[in-house]
Short mmCIF file of C-alpha atoms in Angstrom, two decimals:
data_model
loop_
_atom_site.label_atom_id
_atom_site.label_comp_id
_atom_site.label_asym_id
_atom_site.label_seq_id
_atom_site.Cartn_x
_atom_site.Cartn_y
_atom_site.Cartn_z
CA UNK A 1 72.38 64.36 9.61
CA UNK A 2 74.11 67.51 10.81
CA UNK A 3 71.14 70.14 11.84
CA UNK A 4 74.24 73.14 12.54
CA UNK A 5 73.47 76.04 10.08
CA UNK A 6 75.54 76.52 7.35
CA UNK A 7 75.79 80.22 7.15
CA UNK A 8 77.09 81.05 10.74
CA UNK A 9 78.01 76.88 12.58
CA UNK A 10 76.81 78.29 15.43
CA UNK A 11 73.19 77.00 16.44
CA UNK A 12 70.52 74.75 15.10
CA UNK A 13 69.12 75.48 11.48
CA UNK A 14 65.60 76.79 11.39
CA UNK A 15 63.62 78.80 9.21
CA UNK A 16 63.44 81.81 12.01
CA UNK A 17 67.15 81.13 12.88
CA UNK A 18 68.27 80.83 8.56
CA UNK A 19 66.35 83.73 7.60
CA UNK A 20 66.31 86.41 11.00
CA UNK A 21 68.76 85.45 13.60
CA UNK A 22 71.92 83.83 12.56
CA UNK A 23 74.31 86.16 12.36
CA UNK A 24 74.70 86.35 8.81
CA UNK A 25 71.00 87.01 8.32
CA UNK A 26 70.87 89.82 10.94
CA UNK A 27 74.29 91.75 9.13
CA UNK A 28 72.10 91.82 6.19
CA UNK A 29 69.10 92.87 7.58
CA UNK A 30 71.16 95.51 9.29
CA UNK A 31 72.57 96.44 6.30
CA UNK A 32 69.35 96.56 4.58
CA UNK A 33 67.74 100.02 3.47
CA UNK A 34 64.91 98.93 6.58
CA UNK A 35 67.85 98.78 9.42
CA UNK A 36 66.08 96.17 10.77
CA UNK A 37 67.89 94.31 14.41
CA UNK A 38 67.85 90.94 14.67
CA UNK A 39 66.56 88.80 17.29
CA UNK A 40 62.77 89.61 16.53
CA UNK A 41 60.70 87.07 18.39
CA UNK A 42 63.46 84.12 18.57
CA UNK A 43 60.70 82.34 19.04
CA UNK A 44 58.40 82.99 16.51
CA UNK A 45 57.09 81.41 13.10
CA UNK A 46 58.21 83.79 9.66
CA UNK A 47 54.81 84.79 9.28
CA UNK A 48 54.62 85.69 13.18
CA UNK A 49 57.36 88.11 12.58
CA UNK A 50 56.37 89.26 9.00
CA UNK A 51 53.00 90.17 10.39
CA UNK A 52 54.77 92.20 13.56
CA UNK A 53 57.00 93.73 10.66
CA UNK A 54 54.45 95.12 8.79
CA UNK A 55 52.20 96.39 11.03
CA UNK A 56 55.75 98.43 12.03
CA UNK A 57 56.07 99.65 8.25
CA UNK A 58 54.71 102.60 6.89
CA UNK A 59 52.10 101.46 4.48
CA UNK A 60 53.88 102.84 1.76
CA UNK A 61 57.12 101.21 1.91
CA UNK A 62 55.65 97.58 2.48
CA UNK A 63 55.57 97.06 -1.19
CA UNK A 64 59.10 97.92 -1.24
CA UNK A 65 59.64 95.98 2.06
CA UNK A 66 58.06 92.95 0.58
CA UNK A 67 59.96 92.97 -2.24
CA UNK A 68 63.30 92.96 -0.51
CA UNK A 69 62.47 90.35 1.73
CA UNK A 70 62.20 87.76 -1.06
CA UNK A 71 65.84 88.97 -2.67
CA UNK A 72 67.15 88.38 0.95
CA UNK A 73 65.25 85.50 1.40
CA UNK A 74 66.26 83.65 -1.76
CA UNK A 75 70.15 84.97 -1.37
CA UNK A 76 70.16 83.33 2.05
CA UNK A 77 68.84 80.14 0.83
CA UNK A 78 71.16 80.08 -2.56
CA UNK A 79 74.55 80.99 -0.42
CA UNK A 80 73.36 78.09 1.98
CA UNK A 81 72.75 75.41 -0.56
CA UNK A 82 76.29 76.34 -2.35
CA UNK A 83 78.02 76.37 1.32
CA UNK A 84 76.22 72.70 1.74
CA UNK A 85 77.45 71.51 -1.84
CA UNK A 86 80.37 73.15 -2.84
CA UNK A 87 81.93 74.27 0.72
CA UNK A 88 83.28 77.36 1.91
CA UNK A 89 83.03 80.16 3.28
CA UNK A 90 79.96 82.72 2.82
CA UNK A 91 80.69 86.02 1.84
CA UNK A 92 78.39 88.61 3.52
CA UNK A 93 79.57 91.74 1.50
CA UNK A 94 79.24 89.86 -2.12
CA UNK A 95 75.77 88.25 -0.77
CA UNK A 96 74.88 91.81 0.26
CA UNK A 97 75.63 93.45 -3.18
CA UNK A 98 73.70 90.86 -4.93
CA UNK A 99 70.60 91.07 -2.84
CA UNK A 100 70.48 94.76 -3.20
CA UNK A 101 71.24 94.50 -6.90
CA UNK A 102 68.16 92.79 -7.49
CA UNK A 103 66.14 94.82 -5.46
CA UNK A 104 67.26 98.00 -7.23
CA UNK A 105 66.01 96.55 -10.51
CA UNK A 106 62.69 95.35 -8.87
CA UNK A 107 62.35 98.90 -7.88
CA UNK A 108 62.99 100.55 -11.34
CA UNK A 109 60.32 97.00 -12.74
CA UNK A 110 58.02 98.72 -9.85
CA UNK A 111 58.46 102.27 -11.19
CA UNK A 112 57.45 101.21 -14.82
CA UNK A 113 54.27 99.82 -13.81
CA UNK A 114 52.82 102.74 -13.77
CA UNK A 115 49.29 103.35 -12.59
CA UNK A 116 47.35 105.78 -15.08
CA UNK A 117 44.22 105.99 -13.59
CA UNK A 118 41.65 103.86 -11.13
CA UNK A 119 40.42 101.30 -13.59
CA UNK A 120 43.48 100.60 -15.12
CA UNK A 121 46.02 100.01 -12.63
CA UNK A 122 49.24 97.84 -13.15
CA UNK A 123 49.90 94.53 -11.03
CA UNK A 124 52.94 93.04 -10.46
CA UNK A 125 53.54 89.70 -8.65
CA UNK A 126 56.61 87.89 -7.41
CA UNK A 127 57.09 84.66 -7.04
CA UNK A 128 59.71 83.29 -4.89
CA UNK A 129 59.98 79.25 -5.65
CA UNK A 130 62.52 77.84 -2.63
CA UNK A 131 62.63 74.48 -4.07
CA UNK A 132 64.01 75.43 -7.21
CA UNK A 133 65.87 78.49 -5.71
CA UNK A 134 63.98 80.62 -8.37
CA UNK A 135 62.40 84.31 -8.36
CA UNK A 136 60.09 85.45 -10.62
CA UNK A 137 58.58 88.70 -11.66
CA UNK A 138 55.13 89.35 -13.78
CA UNK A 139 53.49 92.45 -14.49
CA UNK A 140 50.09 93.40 -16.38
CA UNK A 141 47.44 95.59 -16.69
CA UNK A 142 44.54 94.95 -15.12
CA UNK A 143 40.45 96.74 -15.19
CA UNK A 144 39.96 97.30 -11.46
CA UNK A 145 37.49 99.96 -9.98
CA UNK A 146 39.46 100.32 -6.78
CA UNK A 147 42.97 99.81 -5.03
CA UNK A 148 41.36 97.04 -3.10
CA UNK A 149 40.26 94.89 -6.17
CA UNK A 150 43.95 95.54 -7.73
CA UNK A 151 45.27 93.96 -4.44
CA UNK A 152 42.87 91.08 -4.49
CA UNK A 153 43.30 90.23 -8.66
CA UNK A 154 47.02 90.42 -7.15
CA UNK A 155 46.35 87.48 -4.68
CA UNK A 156 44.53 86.07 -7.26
CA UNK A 157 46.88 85.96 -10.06
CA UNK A 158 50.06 84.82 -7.39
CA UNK A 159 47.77 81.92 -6.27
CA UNK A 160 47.09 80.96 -10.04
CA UNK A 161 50.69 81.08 -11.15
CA UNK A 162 51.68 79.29 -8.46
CA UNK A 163 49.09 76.47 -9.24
CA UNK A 164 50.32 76.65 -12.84
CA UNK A 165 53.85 76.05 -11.32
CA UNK A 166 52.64 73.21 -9.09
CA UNK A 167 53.52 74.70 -5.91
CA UNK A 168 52.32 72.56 -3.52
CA UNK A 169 52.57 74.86 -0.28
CA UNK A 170 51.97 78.96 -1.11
CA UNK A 171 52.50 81.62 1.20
CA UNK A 172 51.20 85.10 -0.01
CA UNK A 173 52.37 88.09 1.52
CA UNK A 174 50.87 91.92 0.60
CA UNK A 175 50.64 95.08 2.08
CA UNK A 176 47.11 95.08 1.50
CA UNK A 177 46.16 94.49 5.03
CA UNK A 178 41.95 95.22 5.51
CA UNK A 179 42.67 92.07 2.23
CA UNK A 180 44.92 90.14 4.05
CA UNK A 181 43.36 90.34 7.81
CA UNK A 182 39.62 88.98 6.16
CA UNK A 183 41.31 86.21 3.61
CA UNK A 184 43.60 84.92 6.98
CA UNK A 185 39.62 85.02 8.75
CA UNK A 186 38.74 82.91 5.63
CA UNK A 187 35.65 86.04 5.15
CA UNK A 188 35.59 88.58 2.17
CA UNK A 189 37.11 91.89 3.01
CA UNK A 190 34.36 94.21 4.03
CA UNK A 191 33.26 95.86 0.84
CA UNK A 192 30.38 94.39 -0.63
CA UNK A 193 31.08 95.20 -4.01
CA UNK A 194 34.30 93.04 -3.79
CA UNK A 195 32.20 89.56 -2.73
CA UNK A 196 32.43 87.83 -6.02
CA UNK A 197 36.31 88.58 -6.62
CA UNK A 198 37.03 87.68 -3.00
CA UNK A 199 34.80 84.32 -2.71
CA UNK A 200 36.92 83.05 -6.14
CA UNK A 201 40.26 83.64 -3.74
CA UNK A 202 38.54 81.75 -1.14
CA UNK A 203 37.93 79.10 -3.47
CA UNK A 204 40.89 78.98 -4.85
CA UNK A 205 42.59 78.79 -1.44
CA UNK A 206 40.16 75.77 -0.37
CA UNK A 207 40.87 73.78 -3.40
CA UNK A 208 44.81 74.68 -3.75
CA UNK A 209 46.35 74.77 -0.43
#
């Protein structure tokens, strides 16, 4: 079976290579509204270089970040399934416009969730499904008594619809980081009032993935 990637016929296909350093994938990146180069950590796993991203990002834009990353992400992976099966060319400018058409209406979806006051904030979860080259968006309101507990029902919620949707590998990503460093740690985050919510996301990790 022929390994060359699709997008550029240049090198071996990888996830690092598909997704950050063929050619294709760095114009777009480029391109992006983050200006981000290419060739970040050859070497590295995704979640190596997400993690290196992020800590890079101004905490405010990682939401926004985030969210482009998974319209890039699942363009990539759509224009290289149709390159495998129908043949062709790929067409970076089209690709582009349809990546950043998405995330301008995940923006305006991110705008209308709008946060009235601390205990009744708005969550909204993506869900990016590569095996059936799917994205989907969810939004409720929630009865939280900080930012932190929003973030974690977050996590919570993506790992439950994901279970619901039979994923059988999740990867979460958040800009929640003091949440994300202690759930990585497999520990609650340290804020004692958050111990119960945090231990069910624990649990929920141990039986699920």
């Amino acid at each position: 079976m022929d390994k060359t990637c699709s997008m550029c016929g240049e090198a071996i296909e990888s996830n690092t290579h598909l997704f950050w350093d063929c050619p294709c994938a760095r114009a777009l990146w480029f391109s992006s509204p983050f200006s981000i180069r290419g060739g970040i950590g050859s070497d590295w796993a995704n979640k190596e270089i997400l993690e290196w991203l992020l800590d890079r990002i101004p905490t405010e834009h990682c939401a926004a970040f985030l969210s482009f990353m998974g319209f890039l992400f699942d363009g990539i992976w759509k224009a290289r399934n149709e390159l495998i099966f129908k043949g062709g060319v790929v067409n970076i400018q089209q690709l582009r416009n349809a990546i950043m058409r998405r995330y301008s209406e995940s923006l305006l979806v991110m705008e209308m969730v709008v946060i009235s006051d601390a205990t009744n904030p708005g969550l909204a979860v993506g869900l990016l499904d590569r095996a059936r080259n799917t994205t989907e968006w969810f939004a409720k309101q929630v009865v939280a008594t900080s930012a932190t507990e929003a973030e974690l029902l977050a996590i919570q919620w993506a790992m439950q619809l994901a279970a619901q949707r039979g994923f059988k590998v999740y990867a979460g990503a958040s800009d929640a980081k003091v949440v994300i460093d202690a759930l990585k740690k497999r520990r609650c985050p340290p804020i004692w009032q958050l111990k119960p919510l945090a231990l069910e996301v624990l649990n929920l990790c141990k039986r699920q993935y």
